[in-house]
Coordinates of C-alpha atoms in Angstrom, one line a residue:
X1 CA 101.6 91.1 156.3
X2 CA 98.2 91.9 157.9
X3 CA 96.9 94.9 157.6
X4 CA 97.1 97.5 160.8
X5 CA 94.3 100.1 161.1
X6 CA 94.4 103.7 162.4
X7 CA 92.4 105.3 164.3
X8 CA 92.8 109.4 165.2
X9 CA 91.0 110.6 168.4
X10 CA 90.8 113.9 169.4
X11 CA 91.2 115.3 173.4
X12 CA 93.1 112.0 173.5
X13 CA 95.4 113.1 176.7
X14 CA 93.0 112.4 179.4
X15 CA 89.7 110.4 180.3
X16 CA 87.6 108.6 177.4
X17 CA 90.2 109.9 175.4
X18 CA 93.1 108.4 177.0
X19 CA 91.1 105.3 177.5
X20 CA 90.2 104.6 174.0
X21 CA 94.1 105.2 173.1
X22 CA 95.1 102.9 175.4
X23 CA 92.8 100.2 174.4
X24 CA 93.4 100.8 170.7
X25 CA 97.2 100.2 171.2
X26 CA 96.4 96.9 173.2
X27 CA 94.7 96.1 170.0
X28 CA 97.5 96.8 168.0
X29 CA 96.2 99.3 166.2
X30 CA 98.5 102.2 164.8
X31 CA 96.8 105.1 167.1
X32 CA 97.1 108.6 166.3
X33 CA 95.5 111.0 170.0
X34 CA 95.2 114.8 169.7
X35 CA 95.9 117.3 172.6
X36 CA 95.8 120.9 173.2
X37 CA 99.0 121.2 175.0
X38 CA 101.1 118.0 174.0
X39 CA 103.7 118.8 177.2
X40 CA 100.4 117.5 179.5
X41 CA 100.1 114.8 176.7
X42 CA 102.7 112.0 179.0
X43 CA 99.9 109.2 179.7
X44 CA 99.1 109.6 176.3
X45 CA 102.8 109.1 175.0
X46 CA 103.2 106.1 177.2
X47 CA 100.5 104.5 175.1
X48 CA 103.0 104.5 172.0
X49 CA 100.3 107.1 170.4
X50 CA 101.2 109.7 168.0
X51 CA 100.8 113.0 169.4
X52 CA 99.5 115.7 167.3
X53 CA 98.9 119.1 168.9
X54 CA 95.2 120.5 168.3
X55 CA 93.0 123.2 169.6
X56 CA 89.3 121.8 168.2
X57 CA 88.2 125.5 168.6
X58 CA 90.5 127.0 166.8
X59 CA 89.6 127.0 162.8
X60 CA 93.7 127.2 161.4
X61 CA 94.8 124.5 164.2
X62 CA 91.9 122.7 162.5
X63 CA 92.9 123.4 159.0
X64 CA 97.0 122.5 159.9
X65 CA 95.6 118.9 160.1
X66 CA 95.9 118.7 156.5
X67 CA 99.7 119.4 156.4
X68 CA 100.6 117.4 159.0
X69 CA 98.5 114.5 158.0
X70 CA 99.0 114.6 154.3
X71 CA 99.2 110.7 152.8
X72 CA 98.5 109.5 156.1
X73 CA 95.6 106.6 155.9
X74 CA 92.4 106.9 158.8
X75 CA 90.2 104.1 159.5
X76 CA 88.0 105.4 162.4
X77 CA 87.9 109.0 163.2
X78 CA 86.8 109.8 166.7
X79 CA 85.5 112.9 167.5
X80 CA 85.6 112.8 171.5
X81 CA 87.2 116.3 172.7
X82 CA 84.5 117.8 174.4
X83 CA 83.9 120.9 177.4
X84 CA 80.9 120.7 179.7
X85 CA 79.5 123.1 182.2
X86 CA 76.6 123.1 184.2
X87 CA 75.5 126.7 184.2
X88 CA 71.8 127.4 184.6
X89 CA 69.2 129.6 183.4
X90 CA 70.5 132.7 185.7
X91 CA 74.4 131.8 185.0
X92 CA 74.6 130.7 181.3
X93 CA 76.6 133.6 179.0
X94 CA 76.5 134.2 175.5
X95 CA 80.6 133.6 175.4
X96 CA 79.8 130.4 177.3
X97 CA 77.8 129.4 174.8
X98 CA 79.8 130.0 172.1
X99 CA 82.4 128.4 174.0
X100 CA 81.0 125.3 174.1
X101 CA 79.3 125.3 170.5
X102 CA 82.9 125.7 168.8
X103 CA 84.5 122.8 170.9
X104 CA 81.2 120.4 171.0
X105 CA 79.8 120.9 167.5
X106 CA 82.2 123.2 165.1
X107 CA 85.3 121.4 166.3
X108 CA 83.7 117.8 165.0
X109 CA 82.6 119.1 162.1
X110 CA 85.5 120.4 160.3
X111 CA 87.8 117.8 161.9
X112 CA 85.9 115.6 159.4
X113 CA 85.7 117.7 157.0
X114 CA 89.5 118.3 156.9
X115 CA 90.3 114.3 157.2
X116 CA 88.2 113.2 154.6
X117 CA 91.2 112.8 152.4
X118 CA 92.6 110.6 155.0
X119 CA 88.9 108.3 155.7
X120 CA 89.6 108.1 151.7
X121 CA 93.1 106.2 151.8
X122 CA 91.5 104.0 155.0
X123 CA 89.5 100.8 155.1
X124 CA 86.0 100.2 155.8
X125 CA 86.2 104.1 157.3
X126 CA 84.5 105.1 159.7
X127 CA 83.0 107.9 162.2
X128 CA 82.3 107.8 165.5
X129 CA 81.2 111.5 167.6
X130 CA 81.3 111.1 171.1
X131 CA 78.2 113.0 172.0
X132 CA 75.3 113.0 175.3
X133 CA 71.8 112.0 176.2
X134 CA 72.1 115.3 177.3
X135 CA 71.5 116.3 173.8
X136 CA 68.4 114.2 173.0
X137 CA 65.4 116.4 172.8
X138 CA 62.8 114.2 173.9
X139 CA 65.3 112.6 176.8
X140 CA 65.1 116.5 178.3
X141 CA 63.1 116.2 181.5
X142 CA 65.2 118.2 183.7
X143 CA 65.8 121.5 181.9
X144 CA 69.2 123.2 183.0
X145 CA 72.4 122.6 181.3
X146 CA 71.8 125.2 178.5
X147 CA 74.8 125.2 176.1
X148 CA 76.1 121.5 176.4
X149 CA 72.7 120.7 175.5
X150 CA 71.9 122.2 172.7
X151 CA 76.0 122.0 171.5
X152 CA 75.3 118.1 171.4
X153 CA 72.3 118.7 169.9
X154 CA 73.6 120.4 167.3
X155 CA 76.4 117.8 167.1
X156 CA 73.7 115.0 166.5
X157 CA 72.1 117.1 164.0
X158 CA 75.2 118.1 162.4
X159 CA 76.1 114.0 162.0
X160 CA 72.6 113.5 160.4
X161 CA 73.6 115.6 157.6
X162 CA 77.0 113.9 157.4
X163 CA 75.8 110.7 157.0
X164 CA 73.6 112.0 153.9
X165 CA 76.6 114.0 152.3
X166 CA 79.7 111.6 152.7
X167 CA 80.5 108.3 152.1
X168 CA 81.4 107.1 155.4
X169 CA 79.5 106.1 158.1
X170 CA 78.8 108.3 161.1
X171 CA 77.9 107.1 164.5
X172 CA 76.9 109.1 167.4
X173 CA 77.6 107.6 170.9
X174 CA 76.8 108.4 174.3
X175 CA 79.3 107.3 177.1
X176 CA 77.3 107.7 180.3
X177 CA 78.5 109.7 183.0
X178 CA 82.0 109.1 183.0
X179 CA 84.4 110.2 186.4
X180 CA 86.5 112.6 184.8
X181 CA 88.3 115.7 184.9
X182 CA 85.1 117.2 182.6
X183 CA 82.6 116.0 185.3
X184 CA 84.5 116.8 188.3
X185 CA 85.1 113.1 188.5
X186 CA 81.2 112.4 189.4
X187 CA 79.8 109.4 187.5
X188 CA 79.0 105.9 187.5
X189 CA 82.3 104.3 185.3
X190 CA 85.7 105.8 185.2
X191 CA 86.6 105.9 181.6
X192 CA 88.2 102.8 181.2
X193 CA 85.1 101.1 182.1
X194 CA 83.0 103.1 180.1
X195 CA 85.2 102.5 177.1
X196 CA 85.0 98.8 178.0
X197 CA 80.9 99.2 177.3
X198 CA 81.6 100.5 173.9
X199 CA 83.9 99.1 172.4
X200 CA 81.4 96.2 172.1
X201 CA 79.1 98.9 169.9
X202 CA 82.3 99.7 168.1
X203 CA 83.0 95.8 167.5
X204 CA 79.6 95.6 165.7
X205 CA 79.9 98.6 163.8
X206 CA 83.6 97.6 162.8
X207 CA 81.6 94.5 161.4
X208 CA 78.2 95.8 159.5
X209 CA 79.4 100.0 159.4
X210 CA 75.6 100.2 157.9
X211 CA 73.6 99.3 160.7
X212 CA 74.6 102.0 163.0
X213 CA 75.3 104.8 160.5
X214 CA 73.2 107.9 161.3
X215 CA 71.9 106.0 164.6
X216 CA 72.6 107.5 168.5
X217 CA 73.6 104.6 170.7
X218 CA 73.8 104.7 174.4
X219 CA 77.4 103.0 175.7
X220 CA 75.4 99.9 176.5
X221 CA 74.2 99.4 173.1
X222 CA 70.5 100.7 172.9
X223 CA 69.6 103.2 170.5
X224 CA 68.3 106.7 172.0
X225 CA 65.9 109.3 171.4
X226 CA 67.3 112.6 169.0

């Protein structure tokens, strides 16, 4: 019997989300989507996912992952949830800011660290954040943006360290503007399309884990600038 692999995404009821569960079922993978409300979870039950309820700001929904996923084997972890707001210089707020931090950096984080157990019992496991350009620091030549920026920043950094303290692999991967409910549906793909672009990226790293770990990769397979 050939072996299936698992993959567990997080913010998996909507957009990039929702698109890489859907393509990971085509795939016949076994697929495994987070949501924060699992009654606004239906696309992602159509995609014959298991649902698991998760707030990635919330430290005990966090930690709960380890009961209900005890045993259970993960083969590439996807950190996509993710919040985004535009407010400038005059409108950004230290709550905001916080807001964003715990959802675009913390949340990853100790998603990982809780499902190490579960990379452990997987194959060839893997990471993959789903992170910005907007959090390149050279890339930054049009200011604004304030908290998403430096919460992906601190995402890529966070990932650098990962990749020196843990055995797996950890890839950091920009999407592109996407049209979705997080960009007010403003963008140049919708997220099947951009999921389409990296899956390729995924296919390679699927294939030689090594020669992405610790790199940031545009959707179209270049490497960025931290």
């Amino acid at each position: 019997m050939s072996y299936v692999q698992t993959v567990f995404i997080t913010g998996a009821n909507r957009g990039v989300g929702l698109a890489w569960a859907t393509l990971f079922s085509k795939r016949g993978w076994e697929v495994i989507g987070t949501a924060r409300d699992v009654s606004d979870a239906n696309d992602l039950a159509k995609t014959g996912a298991k649902i698991i309820d998760l707030d990635v700001s919330n430290q005990e929904s966090i930690f709960a992952l380890a009961e209900k996923l005890k045993g259970q084997k993960i083969d590439l972890l996807i950190n996509n949830a993710g919040v985004y707001n535009d407010g400038n210089l005059e409108q950004i707020t230290p709550d905001e800011m916080v807001r964003q931090f715990r959802v675009n950096c913390v949340g990853p984080l100790f998603v990982t660290r809780t499902l190490l157990p579960n990379l452990a019992l997987g194959k060839n496991s893997r990471i993959v954040n789903i992170t910005s350009r907007m959090g390149s620091i050279g890339d930054n030549g049009s200011g604004g943006y304030y908290a998403y920026r430096a919460s992906k920043a601190a995402l890529n950094a966070i990932a650098i360290s990962l990749k020196n303290d843990i055995p797996y692999p950890v890839l950091q991967l920009h999407p592109g503007m996407v049209k979705s409910k997080m960009t007010n549906y403003e963008g140049d793909k919708t997220p099947d399309e951009a999921v389409a672009c990296m899956i390729k990226v995924l296919d390679k790293y699927e294939q030689d884990p090594q020669s992405l770990n610790g790199k940031f990769i545009h959707r179209d397979g270049f490497e960025l600038e931290w």
